[in-house]
Tab-separated table of C-alpha atoms and ligand atoms in Angstrom:
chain	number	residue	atom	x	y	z
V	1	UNK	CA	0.000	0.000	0.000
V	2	UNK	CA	1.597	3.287	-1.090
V	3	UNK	CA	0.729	5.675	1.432
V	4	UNK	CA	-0.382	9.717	1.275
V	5	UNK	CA	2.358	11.990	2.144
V	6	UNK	CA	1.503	14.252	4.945
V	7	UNK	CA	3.214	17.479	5.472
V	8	UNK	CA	2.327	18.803	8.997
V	9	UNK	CA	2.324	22.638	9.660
V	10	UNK	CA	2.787	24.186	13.020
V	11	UNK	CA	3.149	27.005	15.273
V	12	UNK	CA	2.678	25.562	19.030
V	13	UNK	CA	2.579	22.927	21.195
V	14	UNK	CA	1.763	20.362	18.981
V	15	UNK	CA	-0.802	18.046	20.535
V	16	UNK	CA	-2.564	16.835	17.212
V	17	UNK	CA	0.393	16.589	15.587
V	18	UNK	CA	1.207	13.863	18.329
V	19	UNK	CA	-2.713	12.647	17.249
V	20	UNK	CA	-1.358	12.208	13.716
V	21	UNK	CA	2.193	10.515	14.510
V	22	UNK	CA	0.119	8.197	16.857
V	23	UNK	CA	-2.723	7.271	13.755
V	24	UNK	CA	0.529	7.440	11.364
V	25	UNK	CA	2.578	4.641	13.692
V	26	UNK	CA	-0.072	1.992	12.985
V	27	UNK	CA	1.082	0.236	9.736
V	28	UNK	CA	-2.724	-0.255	8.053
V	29	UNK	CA	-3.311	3.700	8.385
V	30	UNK	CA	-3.213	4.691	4.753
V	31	UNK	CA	-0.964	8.304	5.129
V	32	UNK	CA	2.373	8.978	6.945
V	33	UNK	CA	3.874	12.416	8.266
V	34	UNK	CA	6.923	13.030	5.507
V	35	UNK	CA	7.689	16.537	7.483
V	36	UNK	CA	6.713	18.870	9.938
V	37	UNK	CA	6.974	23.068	8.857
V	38	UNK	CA	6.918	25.274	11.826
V	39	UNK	CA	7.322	28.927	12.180
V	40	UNK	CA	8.081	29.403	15.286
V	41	UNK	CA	11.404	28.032	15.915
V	42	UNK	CA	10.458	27.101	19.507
V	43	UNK	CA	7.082	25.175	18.851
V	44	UNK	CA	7.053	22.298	21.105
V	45	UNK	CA	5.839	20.288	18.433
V	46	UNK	CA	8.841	19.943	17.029
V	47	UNK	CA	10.239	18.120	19.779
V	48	UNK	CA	7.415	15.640	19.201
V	49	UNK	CA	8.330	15.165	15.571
V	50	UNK	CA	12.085	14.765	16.349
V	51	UNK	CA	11.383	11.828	18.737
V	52	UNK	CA	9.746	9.835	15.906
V	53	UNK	CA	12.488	10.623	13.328
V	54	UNK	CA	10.121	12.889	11.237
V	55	UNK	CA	12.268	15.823	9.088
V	56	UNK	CA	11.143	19.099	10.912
V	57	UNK	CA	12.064	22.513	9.373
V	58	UNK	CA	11.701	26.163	10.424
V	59	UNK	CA	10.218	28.683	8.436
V	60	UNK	CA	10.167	31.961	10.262
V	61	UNK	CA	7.616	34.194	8.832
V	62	UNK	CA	9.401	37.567	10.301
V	63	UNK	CA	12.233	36.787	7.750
V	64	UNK	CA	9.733	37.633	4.727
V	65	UNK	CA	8.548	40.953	3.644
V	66	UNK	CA	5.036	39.477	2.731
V	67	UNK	CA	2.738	36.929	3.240
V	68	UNK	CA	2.924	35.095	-0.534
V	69	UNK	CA	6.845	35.180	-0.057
V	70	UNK	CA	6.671	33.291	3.149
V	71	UNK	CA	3.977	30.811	1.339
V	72	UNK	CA	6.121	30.452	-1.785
V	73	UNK	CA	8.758	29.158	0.392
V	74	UNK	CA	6.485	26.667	2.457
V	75	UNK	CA	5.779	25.595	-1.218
V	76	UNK	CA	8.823	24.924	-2.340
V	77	UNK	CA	9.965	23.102	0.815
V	78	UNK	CA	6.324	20.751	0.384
V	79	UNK	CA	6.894	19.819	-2.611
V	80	UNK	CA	10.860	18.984	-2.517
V	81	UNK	CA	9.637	16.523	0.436
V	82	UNK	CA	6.988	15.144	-2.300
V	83	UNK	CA	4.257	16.591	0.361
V	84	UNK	CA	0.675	15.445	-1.107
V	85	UNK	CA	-1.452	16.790	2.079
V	86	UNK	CA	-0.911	19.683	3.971
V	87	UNK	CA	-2.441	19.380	7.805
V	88	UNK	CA	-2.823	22.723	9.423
V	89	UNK	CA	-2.155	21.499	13.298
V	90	UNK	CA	-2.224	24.695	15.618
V	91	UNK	CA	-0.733	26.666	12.228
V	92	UNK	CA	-1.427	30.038	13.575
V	93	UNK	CA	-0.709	32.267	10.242
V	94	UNK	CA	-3.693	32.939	7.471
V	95	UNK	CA	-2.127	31.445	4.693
V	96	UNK	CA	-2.611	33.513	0.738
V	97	UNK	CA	-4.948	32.760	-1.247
V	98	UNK	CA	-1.835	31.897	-3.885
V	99	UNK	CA	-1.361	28.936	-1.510
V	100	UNK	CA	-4.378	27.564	-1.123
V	101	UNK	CA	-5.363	27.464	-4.931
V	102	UNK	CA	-2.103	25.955	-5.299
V	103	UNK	CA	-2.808	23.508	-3.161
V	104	UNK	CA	-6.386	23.748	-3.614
V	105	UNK	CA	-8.432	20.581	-1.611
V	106	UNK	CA	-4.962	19.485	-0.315
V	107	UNK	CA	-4.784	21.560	2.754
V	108	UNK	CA	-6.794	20.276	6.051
V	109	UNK	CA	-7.291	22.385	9.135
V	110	UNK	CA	-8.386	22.141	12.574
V	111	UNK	CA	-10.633	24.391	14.981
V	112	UNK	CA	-12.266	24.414	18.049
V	113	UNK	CA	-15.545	24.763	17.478
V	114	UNK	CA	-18.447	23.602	15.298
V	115	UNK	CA	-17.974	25.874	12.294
V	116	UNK	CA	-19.487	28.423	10.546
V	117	UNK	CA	-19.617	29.166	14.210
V	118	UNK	CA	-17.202	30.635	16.390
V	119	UNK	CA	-14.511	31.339	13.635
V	120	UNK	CA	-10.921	32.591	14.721
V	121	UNK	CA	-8.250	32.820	17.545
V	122	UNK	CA	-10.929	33.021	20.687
V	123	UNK	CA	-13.253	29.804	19.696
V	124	UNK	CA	-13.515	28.774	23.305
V	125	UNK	CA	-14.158	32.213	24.556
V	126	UNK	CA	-16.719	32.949	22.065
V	127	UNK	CA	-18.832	29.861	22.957
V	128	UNK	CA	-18.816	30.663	26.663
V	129	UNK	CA	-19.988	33.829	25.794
V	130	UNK	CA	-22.551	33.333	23.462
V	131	UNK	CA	-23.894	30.717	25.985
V	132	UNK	CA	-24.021	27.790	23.854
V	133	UNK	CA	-24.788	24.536	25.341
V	134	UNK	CA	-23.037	22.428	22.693
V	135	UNK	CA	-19.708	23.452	21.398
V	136	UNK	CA	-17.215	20.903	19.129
V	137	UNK	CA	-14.327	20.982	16.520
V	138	UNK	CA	-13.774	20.974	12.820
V	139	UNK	CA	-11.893	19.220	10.051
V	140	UNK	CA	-12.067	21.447	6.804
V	141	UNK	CA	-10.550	21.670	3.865
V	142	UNK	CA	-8.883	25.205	3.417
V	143	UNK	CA	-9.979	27.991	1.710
V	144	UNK	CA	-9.014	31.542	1.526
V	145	UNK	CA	-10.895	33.137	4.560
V	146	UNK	CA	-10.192	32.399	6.975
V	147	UNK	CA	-11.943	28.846	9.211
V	148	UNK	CA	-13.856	28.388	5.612
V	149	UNK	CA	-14.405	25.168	3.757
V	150	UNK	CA	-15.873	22.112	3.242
V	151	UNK	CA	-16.283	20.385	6.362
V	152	UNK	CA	-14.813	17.260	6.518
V	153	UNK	CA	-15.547	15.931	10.463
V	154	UNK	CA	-17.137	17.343	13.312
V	155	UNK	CA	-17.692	16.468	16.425
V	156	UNK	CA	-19.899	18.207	19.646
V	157	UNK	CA	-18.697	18.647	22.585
V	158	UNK	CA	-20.918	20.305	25.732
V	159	UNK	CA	-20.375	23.396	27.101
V	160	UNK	CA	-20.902	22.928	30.829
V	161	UNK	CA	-22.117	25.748	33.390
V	162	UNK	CA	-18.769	26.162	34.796
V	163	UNK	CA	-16.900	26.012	32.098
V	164	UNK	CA	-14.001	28.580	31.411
V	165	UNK	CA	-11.673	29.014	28.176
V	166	UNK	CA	-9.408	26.345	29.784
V	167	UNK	CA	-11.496	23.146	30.949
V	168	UNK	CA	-13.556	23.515	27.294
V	169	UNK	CA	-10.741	23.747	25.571
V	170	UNK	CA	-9.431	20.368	27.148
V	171	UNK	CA	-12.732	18.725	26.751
V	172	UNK	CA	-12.984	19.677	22.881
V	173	UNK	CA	-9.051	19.045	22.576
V	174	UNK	CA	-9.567	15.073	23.048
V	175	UNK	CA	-12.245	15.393	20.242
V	176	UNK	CA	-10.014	16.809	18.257
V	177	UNK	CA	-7.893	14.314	18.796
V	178	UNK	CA	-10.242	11.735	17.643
V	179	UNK	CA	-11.477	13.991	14.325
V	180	UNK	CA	-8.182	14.659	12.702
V	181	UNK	CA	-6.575	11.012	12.092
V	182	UNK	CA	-10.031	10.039	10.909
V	183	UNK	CA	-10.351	13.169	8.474
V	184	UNK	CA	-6.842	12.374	7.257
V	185	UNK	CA	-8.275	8.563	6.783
V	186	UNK	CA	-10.970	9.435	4.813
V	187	UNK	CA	-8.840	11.518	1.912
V	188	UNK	CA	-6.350	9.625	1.987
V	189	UNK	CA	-8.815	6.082	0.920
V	190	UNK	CA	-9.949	8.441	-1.679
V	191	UNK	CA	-13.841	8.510	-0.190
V	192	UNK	CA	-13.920	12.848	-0.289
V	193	UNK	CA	-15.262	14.367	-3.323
V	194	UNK	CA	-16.265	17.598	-3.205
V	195	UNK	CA	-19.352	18.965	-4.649
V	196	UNK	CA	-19.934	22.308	-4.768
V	197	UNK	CA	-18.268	23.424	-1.509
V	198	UNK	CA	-19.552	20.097	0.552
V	199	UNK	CA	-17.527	17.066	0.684
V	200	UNK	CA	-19.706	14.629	0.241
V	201	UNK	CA	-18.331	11.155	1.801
V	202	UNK	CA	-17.666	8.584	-1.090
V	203	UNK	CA	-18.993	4.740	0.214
V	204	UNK	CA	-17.193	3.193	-2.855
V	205	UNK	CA	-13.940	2.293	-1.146
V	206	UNK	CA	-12.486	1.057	-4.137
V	207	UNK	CA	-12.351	4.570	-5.938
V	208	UNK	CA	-8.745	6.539	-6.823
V	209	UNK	CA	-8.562	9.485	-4.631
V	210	UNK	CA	-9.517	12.248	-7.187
V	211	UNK	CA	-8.617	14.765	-4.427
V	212	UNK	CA	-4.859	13.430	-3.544
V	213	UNK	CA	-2.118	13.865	-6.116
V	214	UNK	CA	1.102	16.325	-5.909
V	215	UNK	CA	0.683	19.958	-6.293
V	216	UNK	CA	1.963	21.619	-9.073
V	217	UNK	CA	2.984	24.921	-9.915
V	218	UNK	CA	0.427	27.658	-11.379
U	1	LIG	C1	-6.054	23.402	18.665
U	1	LIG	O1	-7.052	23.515	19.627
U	1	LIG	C2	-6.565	23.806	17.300
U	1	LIG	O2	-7.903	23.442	17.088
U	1	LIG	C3	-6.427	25.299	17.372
U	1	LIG	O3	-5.197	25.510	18.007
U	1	LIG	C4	-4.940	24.431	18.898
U	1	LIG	C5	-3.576	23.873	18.591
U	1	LIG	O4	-3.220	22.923	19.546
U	1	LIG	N1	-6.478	25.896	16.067
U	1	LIG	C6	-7.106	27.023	15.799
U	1	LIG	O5	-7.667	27.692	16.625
U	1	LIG	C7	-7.065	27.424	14.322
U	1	LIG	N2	-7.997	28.470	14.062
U	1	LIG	P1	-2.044	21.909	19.288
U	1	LIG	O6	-0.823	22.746	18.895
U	1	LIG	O7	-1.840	21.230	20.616
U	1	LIG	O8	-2.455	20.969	18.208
């Protein structure tokens, strides 16, 4: 079984990436982490990546005078590892919209809540605020706004009365724990198509991936 090539990008701590090296370790899971990006040069996520031999590099977006520059050099670094998927994983940084058509349906991302709600940095904080008894995380594909896309897997997560930022943002963390490998599964087998701007979940597990195959330039 030739397996998808997973490029991880990061900015943090790292704990899905850990999520992915752990789905990635068992032999019969059909992708495997090929590199990790970061671009923050202390992102404890890179430590993770080092212990299970995965090629980390770090891209520090300070060092470029825009935000396509930086991108075009994430690019270039992707695709000399032969990168196929791109998992956002705590990658704090909006990429351009030159990026994403690049890579158009190739780049995955995570967030903390059950979008279109709750969109950006605060997830947690908005949900406690807005009183919400049900809260949850996202797999999407990427598009150019930011937290937009097809959704790929969700799961809810409850908001209790007590909550604060930090014991929901625990509680939804192990859910996203859960939602990423199996997102990753599901392109990789080739069962995502996407139709119009849903992807719609393929039962014909025999079927080339129509969504995973190298980027190219232009
Ligand atoms: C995760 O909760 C992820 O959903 C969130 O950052 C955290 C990264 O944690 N991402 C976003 O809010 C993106 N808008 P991690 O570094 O431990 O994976």
């Amino acid at each position: 079984m030739s397996r998808t090539k997973i490029g991880v990008l990061i900015s943090g701590r790292g704990s899905n990436l850990q999520a992915l090296i752990a789905a990635c370790a068992n032999p019969d899971f059909p992708a495997e982490i090929a590199l990790v990006v970061s671009n923050k040069p202390d992102a404890g996520g890179l430590e993770y990546a080092a212990e299970a031999g995965i090629e980390t590099t770090v891209i520090e977006h300070d060092g470029y005078h825009d935000r396509e520059s930086f991108d075009r050099e994430i690019d270039v670094t992707l695709k000399a590892a032969e990168i196929e998927l791109v998992c956002l994983a705590g990658f704090m940084r909006l990429l351009s919209g030159w990026f994403v058509e690049t890579w158009r349906d190739r780049v995955l991302n995570i967030h903390p809540s059950l979008l279109p709600a709750f969109k950006g940095i605060d997830a947690h904080d908005q949900a406690i605020a807005a009183g919400v008894r049900i809260s949850g995380c996202t797999v999407h594909i990427v598009r150019p706004e930011m937290d937009t896309g097809p959704v790929l897997v969700q799961a809810a997560v409850p908001v209790m009365p007590d909550d604060n930022k930090t014991s929901l943002a625990a509680r939804i963390l192990e859910a996203e724990h859960r939602c990423y490998p199996h997102a990753v599964r599901l392109l990789a087998e080739g069962r995502i198509e996407i139709v119009g701007e849903r992807a719609v979940l393929n039962t014909d597990t025999t079927a080339p991936s129509a969504l995973i195959h190298p980027a190219t330039d232009g």
